[in-house]
Coordinates of C-alpha atoms in Angstrom, one line a residue:
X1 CA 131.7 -73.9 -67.3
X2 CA 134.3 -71.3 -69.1
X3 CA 136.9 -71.1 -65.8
X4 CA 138.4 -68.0 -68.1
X5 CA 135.2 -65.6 -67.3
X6 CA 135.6 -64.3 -63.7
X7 CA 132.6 -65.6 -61.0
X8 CA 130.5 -62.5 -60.9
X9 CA 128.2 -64.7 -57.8
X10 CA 128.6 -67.6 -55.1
X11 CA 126.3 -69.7 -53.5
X12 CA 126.1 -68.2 -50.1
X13 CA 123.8 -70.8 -48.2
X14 CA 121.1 -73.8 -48.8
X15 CA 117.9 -73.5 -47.1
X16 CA 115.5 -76.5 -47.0
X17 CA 111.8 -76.4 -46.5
X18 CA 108.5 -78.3 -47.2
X19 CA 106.5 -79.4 -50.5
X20 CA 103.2 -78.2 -50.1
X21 CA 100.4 -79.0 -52.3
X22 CA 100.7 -76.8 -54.8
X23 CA 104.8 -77.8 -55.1
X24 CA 103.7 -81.4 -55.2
X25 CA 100.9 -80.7 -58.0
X26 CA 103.3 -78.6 -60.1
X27 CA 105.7 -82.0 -60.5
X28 CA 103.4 -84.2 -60.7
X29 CA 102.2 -85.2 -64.3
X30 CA 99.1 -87.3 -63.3
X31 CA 96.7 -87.2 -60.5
X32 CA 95.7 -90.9 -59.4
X33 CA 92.7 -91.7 -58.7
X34 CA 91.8 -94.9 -58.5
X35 CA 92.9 -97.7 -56.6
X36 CA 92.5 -100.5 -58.8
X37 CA 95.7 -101.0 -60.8
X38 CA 95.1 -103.6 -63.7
X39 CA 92.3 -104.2 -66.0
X40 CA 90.9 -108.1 -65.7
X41 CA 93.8 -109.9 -65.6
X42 CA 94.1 -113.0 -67.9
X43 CA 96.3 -115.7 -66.9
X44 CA 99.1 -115.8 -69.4
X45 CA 98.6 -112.3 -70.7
X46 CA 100.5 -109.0 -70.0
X47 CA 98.1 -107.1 -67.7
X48 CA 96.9 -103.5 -68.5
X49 CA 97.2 -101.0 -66.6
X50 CA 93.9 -98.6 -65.6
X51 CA 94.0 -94.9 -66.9
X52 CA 94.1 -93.2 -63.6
X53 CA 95.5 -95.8 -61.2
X54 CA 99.3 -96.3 -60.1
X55 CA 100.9 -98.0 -63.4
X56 CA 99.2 -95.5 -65.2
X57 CA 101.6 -94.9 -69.0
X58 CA 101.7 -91.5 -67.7
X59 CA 104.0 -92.0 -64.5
X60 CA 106.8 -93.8 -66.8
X61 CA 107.2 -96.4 -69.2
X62 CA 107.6 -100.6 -68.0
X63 CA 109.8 -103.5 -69.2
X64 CA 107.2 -105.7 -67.5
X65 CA 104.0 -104.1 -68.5
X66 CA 105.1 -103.5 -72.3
X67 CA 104.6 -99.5 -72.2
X68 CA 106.3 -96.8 -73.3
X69 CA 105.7 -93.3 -71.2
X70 CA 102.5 -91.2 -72.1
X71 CA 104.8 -88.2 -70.7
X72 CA 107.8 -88.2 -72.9
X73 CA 107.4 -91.0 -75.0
X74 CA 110.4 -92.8 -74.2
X75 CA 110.6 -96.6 -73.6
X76 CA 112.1 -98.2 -70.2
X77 CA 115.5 -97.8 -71.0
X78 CA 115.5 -93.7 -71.3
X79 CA 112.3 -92.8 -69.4
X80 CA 113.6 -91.0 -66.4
X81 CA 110.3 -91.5 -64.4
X82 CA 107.3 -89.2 -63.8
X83 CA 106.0 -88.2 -60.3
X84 CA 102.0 -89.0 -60.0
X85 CA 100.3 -87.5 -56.7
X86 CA 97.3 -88.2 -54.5
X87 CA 95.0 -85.7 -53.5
X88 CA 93.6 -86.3 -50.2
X89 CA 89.9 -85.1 -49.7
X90 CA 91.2 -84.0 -45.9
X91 CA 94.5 -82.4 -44.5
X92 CA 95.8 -85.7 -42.2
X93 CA 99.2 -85.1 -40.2
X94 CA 102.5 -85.3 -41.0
X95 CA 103.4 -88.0 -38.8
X96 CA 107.1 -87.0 -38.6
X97 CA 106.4 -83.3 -37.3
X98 CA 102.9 -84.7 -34.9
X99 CA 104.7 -84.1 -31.9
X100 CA 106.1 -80.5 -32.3
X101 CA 102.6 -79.8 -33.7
X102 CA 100.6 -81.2 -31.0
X103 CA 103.0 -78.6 -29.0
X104 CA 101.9 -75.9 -30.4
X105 CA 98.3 -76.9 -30.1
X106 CA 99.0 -77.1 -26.0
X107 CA 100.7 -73.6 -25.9
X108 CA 98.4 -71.5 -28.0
X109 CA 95.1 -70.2 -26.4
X110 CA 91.5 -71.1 -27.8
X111 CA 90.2 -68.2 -27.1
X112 CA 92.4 -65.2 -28.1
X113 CA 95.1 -67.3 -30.1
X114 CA 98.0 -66.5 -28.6
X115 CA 100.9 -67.7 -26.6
X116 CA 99.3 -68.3 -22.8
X117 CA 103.1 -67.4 -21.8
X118 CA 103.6 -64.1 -21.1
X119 CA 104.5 -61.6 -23.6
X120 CA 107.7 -60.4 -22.2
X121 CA 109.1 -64.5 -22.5
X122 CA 108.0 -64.3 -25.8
X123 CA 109.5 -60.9 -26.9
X124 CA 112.7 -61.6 -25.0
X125 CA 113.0 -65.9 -27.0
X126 CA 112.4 -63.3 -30.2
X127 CA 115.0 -61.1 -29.4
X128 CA 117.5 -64.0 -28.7
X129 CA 117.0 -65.7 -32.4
X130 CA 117.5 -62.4 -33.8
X131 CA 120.8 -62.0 -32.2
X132 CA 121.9 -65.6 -32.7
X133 CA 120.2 -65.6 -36.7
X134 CA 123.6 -63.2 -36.9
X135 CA 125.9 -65.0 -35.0
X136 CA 125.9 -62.6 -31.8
X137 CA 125.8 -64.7 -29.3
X138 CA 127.9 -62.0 -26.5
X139 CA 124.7 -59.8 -27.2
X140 CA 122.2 -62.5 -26.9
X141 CA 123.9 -63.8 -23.4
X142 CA 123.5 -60.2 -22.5
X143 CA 119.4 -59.2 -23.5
X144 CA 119.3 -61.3 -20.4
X145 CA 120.6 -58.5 -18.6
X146 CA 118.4 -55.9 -19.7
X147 CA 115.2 -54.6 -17.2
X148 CA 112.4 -52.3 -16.8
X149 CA 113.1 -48.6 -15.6
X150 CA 111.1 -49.0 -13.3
X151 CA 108.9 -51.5 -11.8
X152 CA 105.4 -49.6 -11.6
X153 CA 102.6 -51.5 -9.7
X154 CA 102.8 -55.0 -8.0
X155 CA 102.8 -58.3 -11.0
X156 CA 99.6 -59.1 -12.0
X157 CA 98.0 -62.4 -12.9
X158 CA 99.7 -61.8 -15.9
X159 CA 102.8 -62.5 -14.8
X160 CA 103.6 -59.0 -16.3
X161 CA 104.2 -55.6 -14.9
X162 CA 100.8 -54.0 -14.5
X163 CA 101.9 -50.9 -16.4
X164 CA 101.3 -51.3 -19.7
X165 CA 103.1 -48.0 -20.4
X166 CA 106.5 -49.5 -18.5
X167 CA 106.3 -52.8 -20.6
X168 CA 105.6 -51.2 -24.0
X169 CA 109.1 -48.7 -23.1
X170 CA 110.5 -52.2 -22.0
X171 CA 109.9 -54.0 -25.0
X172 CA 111.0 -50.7 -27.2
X173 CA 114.3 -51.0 -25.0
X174 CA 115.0 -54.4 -26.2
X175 CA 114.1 -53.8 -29.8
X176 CA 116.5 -50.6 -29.7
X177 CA 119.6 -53.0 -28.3
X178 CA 119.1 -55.4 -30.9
X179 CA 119.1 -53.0 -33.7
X180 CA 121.5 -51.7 -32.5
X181 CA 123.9 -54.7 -32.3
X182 CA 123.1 -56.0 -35.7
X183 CA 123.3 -52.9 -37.6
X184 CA 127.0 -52.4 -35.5
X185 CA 127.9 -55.9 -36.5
X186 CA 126.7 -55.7 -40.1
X187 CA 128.7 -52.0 -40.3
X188 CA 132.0 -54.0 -39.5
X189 CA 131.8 -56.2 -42.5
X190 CA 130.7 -58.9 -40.2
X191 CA 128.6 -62.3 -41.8
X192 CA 124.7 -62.3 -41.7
X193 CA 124.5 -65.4 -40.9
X194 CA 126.0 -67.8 -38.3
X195 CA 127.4 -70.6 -40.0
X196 CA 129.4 -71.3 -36.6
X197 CA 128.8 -74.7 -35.1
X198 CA 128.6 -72.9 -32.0
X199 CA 126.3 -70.9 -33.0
X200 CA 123.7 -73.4 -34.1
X201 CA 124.2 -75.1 -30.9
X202 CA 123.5 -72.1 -28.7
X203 CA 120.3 -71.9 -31.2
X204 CA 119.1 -75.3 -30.8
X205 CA 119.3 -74.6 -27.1
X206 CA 116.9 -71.4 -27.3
X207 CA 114.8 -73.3 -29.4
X208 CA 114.6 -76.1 -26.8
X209 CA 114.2 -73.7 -24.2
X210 CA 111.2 -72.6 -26.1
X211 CA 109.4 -74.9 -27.0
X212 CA 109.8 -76.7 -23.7
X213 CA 109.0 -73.3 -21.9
X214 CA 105.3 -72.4 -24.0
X215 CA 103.6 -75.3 -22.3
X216 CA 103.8 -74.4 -18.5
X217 CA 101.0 -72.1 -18.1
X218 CA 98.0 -73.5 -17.9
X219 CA 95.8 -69.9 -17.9
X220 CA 96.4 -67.8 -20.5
X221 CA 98.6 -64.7 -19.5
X222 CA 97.0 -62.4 -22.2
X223 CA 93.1 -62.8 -22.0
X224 CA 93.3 -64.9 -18.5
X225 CA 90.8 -67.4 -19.9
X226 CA 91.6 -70.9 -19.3
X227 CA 91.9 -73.4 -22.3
X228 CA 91.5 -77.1 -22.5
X229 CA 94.5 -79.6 -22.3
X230 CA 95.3 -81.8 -25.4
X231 CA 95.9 -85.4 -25.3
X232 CA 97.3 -87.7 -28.7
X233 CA 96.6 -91.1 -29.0
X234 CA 99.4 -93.1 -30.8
X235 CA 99.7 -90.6 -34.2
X236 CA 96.5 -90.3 -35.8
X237 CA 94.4 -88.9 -33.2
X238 CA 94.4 -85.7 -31.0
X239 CA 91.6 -85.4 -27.6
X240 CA 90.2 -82.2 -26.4
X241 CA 90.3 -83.0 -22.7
X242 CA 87.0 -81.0 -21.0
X243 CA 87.5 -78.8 -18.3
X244 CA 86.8 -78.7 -15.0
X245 CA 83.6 -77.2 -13.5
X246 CA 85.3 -74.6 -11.8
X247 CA 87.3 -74.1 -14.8
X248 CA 84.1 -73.7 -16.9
X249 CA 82.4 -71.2 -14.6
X250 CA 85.7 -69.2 -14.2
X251 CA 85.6 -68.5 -18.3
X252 CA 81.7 -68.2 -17.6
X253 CA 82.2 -65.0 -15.3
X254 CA 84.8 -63.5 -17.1
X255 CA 82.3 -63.5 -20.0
X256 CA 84.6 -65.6 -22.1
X257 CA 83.1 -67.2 -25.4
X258 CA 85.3 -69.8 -27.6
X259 CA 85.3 -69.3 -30.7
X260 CA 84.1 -72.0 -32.9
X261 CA 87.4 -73.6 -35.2
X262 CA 84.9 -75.2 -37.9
X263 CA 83.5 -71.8 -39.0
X264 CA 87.1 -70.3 -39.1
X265 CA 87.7 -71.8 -42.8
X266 CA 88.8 -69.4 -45.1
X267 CA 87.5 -72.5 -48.0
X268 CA 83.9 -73.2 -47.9
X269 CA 83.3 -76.8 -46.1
X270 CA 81.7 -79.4 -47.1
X271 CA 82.3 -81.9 -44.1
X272 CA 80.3 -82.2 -41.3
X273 CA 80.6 -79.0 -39.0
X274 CA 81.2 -79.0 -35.4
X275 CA 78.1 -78.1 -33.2
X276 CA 78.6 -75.1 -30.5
X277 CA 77.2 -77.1 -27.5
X278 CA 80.0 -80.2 -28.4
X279 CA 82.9 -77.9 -28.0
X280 CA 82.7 -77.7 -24.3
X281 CA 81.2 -81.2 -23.7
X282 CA 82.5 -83.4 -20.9
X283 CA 83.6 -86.8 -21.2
X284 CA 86.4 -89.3 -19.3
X285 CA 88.0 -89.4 -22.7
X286 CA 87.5 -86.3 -24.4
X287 CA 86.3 -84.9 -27.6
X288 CA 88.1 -86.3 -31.1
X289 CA 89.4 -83.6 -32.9
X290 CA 89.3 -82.9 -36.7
X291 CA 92.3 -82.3 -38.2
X292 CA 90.9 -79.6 -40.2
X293 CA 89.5 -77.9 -36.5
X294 CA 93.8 -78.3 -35.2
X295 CA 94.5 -76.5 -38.9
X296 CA 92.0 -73.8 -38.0
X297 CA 93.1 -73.1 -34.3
X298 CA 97.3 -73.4 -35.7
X299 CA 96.4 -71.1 -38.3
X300 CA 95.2 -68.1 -35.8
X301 CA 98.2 -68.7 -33.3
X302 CA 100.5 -68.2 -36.8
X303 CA 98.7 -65.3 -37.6
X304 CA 99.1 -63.8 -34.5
X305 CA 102.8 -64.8 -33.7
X306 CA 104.1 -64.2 -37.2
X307 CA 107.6 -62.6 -35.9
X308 CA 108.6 -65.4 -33.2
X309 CA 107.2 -68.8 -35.0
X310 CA 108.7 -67.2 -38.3
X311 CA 112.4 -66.6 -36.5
X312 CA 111.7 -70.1 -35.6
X313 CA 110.6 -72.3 -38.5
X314 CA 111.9 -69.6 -41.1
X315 CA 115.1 -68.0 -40.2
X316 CA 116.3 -67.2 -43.5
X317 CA 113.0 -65.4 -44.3
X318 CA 112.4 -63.6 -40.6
X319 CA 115.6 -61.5 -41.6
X320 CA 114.7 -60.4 -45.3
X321 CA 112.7 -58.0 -46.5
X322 CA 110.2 -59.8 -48.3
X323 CA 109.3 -62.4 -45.9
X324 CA 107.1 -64.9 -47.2
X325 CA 104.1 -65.8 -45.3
X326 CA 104.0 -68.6 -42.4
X327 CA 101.5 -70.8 -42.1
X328 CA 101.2 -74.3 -40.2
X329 CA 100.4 -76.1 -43.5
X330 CA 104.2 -78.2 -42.8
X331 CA 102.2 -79.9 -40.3
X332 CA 99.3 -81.3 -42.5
X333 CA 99.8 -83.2 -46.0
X334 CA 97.2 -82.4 -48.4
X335 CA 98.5 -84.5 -51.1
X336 CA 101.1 -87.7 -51.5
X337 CA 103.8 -87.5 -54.4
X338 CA 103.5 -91.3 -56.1
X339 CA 106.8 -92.7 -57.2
X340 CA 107.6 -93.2 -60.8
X341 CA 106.7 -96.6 -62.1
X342 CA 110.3 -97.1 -62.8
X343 CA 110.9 -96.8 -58.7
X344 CA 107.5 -99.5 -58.0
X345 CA 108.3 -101.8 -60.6
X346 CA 106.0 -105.1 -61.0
X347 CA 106.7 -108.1 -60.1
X348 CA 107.0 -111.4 -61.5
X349 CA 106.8 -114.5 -60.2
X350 CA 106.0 -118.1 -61.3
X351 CA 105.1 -116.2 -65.3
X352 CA 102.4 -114.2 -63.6
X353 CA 102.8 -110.7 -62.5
X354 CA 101.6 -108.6 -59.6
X355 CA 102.4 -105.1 -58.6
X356 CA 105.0 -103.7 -56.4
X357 CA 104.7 -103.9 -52.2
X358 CA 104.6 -100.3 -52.3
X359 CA 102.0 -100.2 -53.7
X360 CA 99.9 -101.8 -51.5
X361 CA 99.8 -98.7 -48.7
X362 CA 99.2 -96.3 -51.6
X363 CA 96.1 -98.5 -52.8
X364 CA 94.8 -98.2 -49.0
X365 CA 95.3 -94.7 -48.8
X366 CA 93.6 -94.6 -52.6
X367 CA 90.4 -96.5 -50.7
X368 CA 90.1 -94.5 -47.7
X369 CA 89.8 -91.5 -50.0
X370 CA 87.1 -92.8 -51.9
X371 CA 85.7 -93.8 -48.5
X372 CA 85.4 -90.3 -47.1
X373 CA 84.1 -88.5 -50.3
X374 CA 81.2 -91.1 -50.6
X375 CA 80.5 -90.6 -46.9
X376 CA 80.5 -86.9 -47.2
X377 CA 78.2 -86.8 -50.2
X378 CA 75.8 -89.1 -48.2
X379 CA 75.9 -87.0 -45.5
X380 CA 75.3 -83.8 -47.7
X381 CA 72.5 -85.6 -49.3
X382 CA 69.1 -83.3 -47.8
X383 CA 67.1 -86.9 -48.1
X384 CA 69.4 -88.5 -45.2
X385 CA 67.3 -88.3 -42.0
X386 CA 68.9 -87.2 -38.8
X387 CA 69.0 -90.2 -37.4
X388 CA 71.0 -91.9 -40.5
X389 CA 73.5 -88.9 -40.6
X390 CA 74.6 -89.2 -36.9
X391 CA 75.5 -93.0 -37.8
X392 CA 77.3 -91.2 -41.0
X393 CA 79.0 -88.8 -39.1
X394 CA 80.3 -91.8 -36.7
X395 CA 81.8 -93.9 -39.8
X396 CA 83.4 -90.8 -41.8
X397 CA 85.6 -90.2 -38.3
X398 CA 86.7 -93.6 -38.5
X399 CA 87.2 -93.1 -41.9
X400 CA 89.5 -90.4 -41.5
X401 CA 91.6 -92.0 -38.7
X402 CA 92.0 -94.8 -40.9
X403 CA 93.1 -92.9 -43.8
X404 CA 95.2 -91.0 -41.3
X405 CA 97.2 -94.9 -40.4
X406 CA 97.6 -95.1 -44.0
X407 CA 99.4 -92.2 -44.7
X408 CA 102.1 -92.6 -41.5
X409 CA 102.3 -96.4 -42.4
X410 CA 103.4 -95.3 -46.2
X411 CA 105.8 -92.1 -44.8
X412 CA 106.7 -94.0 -41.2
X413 CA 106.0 -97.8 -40.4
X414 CA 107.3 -97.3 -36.6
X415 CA 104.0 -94.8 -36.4
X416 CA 101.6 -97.0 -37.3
X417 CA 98.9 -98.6 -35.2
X418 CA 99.6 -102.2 -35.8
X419 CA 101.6 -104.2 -33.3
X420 CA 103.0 -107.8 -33.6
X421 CA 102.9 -110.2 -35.8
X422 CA 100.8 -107.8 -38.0
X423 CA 103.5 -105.3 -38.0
X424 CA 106.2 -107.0 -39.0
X425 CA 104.3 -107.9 -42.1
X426 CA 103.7 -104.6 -42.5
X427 CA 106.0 -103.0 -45.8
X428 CA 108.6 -100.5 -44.6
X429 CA 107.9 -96.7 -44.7
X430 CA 110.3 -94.4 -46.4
X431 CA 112.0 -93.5 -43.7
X432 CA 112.9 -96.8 -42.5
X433 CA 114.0 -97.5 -46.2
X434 CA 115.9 -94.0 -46.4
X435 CA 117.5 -94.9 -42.5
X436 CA 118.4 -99.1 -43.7
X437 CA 121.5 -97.6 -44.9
X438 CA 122.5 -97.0 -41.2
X439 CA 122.5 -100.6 -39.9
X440 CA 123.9 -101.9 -43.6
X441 CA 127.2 -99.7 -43.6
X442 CA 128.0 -97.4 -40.6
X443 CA 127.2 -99.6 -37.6
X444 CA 128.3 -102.9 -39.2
X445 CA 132.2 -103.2 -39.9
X446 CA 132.0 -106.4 -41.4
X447 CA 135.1 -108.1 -39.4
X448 CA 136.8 -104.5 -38.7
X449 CA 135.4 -103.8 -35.1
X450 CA 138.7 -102.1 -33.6
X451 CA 139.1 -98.6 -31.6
X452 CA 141.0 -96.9 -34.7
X453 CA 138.8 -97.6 -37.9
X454 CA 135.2 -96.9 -38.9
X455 CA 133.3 -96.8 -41.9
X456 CA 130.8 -93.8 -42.5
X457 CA 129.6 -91.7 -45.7
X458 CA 130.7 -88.4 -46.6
X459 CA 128.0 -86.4 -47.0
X460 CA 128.5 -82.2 -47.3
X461 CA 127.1 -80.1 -44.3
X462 CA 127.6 -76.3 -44.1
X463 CA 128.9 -75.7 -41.1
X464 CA 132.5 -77.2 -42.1
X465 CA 135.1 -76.4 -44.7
X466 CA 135.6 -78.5 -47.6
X467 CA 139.0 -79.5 -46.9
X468 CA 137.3 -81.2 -43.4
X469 CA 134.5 -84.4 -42.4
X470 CA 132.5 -84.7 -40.1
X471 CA 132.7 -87.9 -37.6
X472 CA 129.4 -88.9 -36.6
X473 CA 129.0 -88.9 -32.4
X474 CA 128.7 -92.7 -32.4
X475 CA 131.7 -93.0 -34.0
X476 CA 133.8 -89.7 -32.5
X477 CA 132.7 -90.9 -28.7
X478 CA 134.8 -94.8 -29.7
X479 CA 137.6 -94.2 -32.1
X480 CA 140.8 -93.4 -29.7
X481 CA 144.0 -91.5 -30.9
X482 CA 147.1 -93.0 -29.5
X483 CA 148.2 -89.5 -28.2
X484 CA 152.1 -89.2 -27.3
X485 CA 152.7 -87.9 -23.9
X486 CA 155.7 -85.1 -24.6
X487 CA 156.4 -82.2 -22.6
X488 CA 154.1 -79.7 -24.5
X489 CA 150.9 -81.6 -23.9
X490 CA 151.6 -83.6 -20.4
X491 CA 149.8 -81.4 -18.4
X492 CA 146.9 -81.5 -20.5
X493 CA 147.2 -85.3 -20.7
X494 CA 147.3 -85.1 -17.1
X495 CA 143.8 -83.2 -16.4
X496 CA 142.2 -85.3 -18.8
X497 CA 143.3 -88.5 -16.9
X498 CA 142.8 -87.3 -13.7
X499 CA 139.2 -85.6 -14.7
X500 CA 138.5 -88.8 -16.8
X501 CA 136.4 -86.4 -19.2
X502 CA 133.8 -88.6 -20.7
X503 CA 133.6 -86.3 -24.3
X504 CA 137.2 -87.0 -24.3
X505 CA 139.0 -90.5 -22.6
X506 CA 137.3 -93.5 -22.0
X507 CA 138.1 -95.9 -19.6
X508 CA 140.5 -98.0 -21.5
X509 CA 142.6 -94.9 -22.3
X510 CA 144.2 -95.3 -18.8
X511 CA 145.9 -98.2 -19.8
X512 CA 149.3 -97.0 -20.8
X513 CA 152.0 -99.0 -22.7
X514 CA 155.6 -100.1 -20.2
X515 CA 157.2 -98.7 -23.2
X516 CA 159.4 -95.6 -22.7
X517 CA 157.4 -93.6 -24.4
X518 CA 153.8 -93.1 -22.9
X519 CA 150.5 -93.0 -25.0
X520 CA 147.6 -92.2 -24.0
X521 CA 144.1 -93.1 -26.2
X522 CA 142.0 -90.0 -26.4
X523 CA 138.9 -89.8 -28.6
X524 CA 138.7 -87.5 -31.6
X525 CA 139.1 -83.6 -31.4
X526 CA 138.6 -81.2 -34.3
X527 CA 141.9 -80.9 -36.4
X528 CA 143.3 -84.2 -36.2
X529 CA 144.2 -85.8 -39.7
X530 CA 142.4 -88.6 -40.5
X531 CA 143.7 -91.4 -43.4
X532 CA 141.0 -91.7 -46.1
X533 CA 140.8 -95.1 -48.1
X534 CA 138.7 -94.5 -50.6
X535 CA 138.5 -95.4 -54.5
X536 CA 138.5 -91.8 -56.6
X537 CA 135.4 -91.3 -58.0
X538 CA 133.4 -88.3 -58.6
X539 CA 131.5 -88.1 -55.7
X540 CA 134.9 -87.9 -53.5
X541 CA 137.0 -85.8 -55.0
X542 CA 139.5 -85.2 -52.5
X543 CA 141.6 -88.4 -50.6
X544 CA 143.8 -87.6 -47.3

């Protein structure tokens, strides 16, 4: 970098998002595909590694296995490593994100695929984030404010005001006051963005508000028909729970009719489709869901409530003028990104040697794959008799809950099905290896548990300037502050000791010194100076 040439641009914010499978295919250099990772292995010999499988020349070169890298032709010592990925013959769910999905699932209606809240709740939650996507937060306490003209008729079983006519003007009104606001706020030179902590905490409460608000109604306020309820069980498995008779007959004299999710598929399918009598069939537990059926149903509701679910999961995008397209595919994982060799390297123990522990989930996840595609071409197969196929259909289910434990035992150990003894055999997740940091070096203090030292990592975050850090809350809400009691800050001392403010004293702060001068031991606040002992290196470059 020439520091002589003036900075003609600046990095003016970092957005974050998901691989899909297209992102995952485009860096990966070799599709695996089979789950059988040596050739015959011969006691005393180096073992080869199967074309295809997860030691595969093509994902890096091995000290162990005697390869250099099919990629870039590099031995052990300079081969960076080579992403390989999984293509899964079914979406399964992203374990991490299974509860905000299954949300979703609740909120939205089967039958018109919309919010069952009422529109004006939804309009007014989209309004709010696109006050608070600009950091007006004065505005977006006052949308509240804002009313109808007039009331018209009596509420229908809406919940709405009858007059269409009145809520379309309403709605218009709202849309007019937010335009407004930005476009003044924007004219004063003001930021597009709200990079205000206070601002993304008064978003994270709308968002809360939200999502906690979508699941109330029970009938949708739209269409007025009445949609099943959802249950999970653990993470791999999602119940349509039937409804009641007089539920039933209620959709029945409206003239209601469900449309069927397994036809929905943009993709031709080749699994087993889903029969029109089993979508309403009654049962203590419920009918199992496919995952590609949730995809189906979440893909209408995103297609209908682009603008709110967009301001919600894509801020950044919401506001510009291209918005890319939102769909619920964050929720599913149609492929898994295989680690370089260099990152799964064999073992070797007593002169033989074996493959890595992570590989062992991966190789499950390899045979449940090969599992379902021989079941589905069995089932496809015009010989099969009708009885044979319903005992097919029954095994390819299991077969996809199974794959589905595989895939949040590789991402998520905590989410997997096994309990006991068998899951603490089980091999860590990467999450629980990305979180081991947490009980290794922030919690533990090695000898150094006192009230005015703590060990943490400095990581960057947006929201602050580079000349500050960031105290994590477990940390903020124990380290005290021997705070001098003068005659500038004794009357603030004093409310805070009287008050006992829990974000601020604890109880030992009451214990003042007999010295002459008073102290009293306050937790952090922002703008205190904190003493940094740290050994310069490049990832630190500053030192207080």
């Amino acid at each position: 970098m020439n520091i002589s040439n003036p900075v003609s641009s600046e990095v003016t914010g970092v957005n974050f998002t998901f691989l899909c499978k297209d992102d995952i295919t485009k860096l990966s250099v070799k599709q695996v595909v089979n789950p059988a990772t040596f050739e015959t292995v011969i006691p005393g010999n180096v073992p080869v590694p199967v074309v295809g499988g997860l030691y595969d020349p093509a994902l890096g070169a091995s000290d162990a296995l005697r390869q250099r890298c099919l990629t870039c032709h590099l031995d052990y010592k300079y081969c960076p490593g080579h992403v390989g990925h999984i293509s899964l013959p079914v979406p399964v769910y992203h374990p991490l994100f299974f509860d905000q999905m299954l949300k979703m699932l609740r909120s939205s209606c089967l039958y018109c695929f919309h919010f069952r809240m009422a529109r004006a709740e939804v309009n007014r939650f989209e309004c709010k984030l696109k006050l608070i996507q600009y950091g007006l937060l004065v505005e977006a306490a006052e949308l509240d404010d804002i009313h109808p003209n007039t009331r018209g008729e009596e509420e229908g079983e809406e919940g709405e005001f009858s007059g269409s006519t009145e809520m379309e003007a309403f709605y218009a009104k709202r849309e007019k006051f937010v335009a407004r606001a930005i476009r003044r706020h924007l004219r004063s030179g003001g930021l597009d963005e709200g990079k205000v902590m206070s601002v993304a905490e008064e978003r994270r409460k709308v968002v809360k508000e939200f999502l906690s608000t979508i699941q109330f109604p029970r009938k949708c306020n739209r269409c007025q028909a009445i949609s099943p309820g959802f249950r999970k069980d653990g993470y791999s498995k999602i119940f349509e729970v039937p409804l009641t008779p007089k539920a039933q007959s209620q959709n029945v004299q409206y003239g209601f009719q469900r449309p069927n999710a397994a036809m929905m598929q943009k993709k031709p399918n080749r699994l087993p489709e889903t029969k029109n009598h089993d979508l309403n069939r009654k049962g203590a537990a419920g009918r199992l869901l496919h995952s590609m059926e949730v995809l189906n149903n979440l893909s209408r509701l995103f297609e209908k409530e682009r603008e709110i679910l967009q301001l919600l999961y894509q801020p950044r995008e919401a506001i510009s003028k291209t918005p890319k397209p939102l769909t619920p595919e964050m929720f599913f994982i149609h492929a898994i990104a295989v680690p370089p060799t260099k990152f799964r390297p064999p073992q070797a123990a007593g002169g033989e040697i074996s493959e890595s522990a992570t590989n062992k989930q991966l190789v499950k996840i390899l045979q449940g794959c090969l599992a379902i595609r021989d079941y589905n071409d069995k089932f496809n197969n015009p010989e099969i008799e009708a009885g044979a196929k319903t005992v097919i259909i029954s095994k390819l289910m299991q077969a996809f809950v199974t794959l589905q434990d595989d895939v949040n035992s590789f991402l998520d150990s905590s989410k997997s099905p096994l309990t006991g003894a068998a899951a603490r055999t089980l091999e860590e997740g990467i999450k629980q290896k990305l979180e081991k940091k947490e009980g290794l070096f922030r919690m533990n203090m090695m000898g150094k548990r006192v009230n005015f030292a703590a060990r943490s990592v400095i990581s960057p975050d947006p929201n602050i300037e580079t000349r500050e850090i960031g105290v994590p809350p477990v940390f903020a809400s124990k380290l005290t502050y021997p705070e001098p009691v003068t005659e500038i800050n004794h009357q603030w001392l004093m409310r805070l000791r009287i008050h006992l403010s829990k974000t601020l004293l604890t109880p030992d702060a009451l214990s003042l010194s007999d010295s002459k001068s008073k102290r009293v031991h306050r937790h952090l606040l922002n703008g205190d100076v904190v003493l940094m002992n740290r050994t310069y290196d490049p990832y630190a470059l500053r030192q207080l």
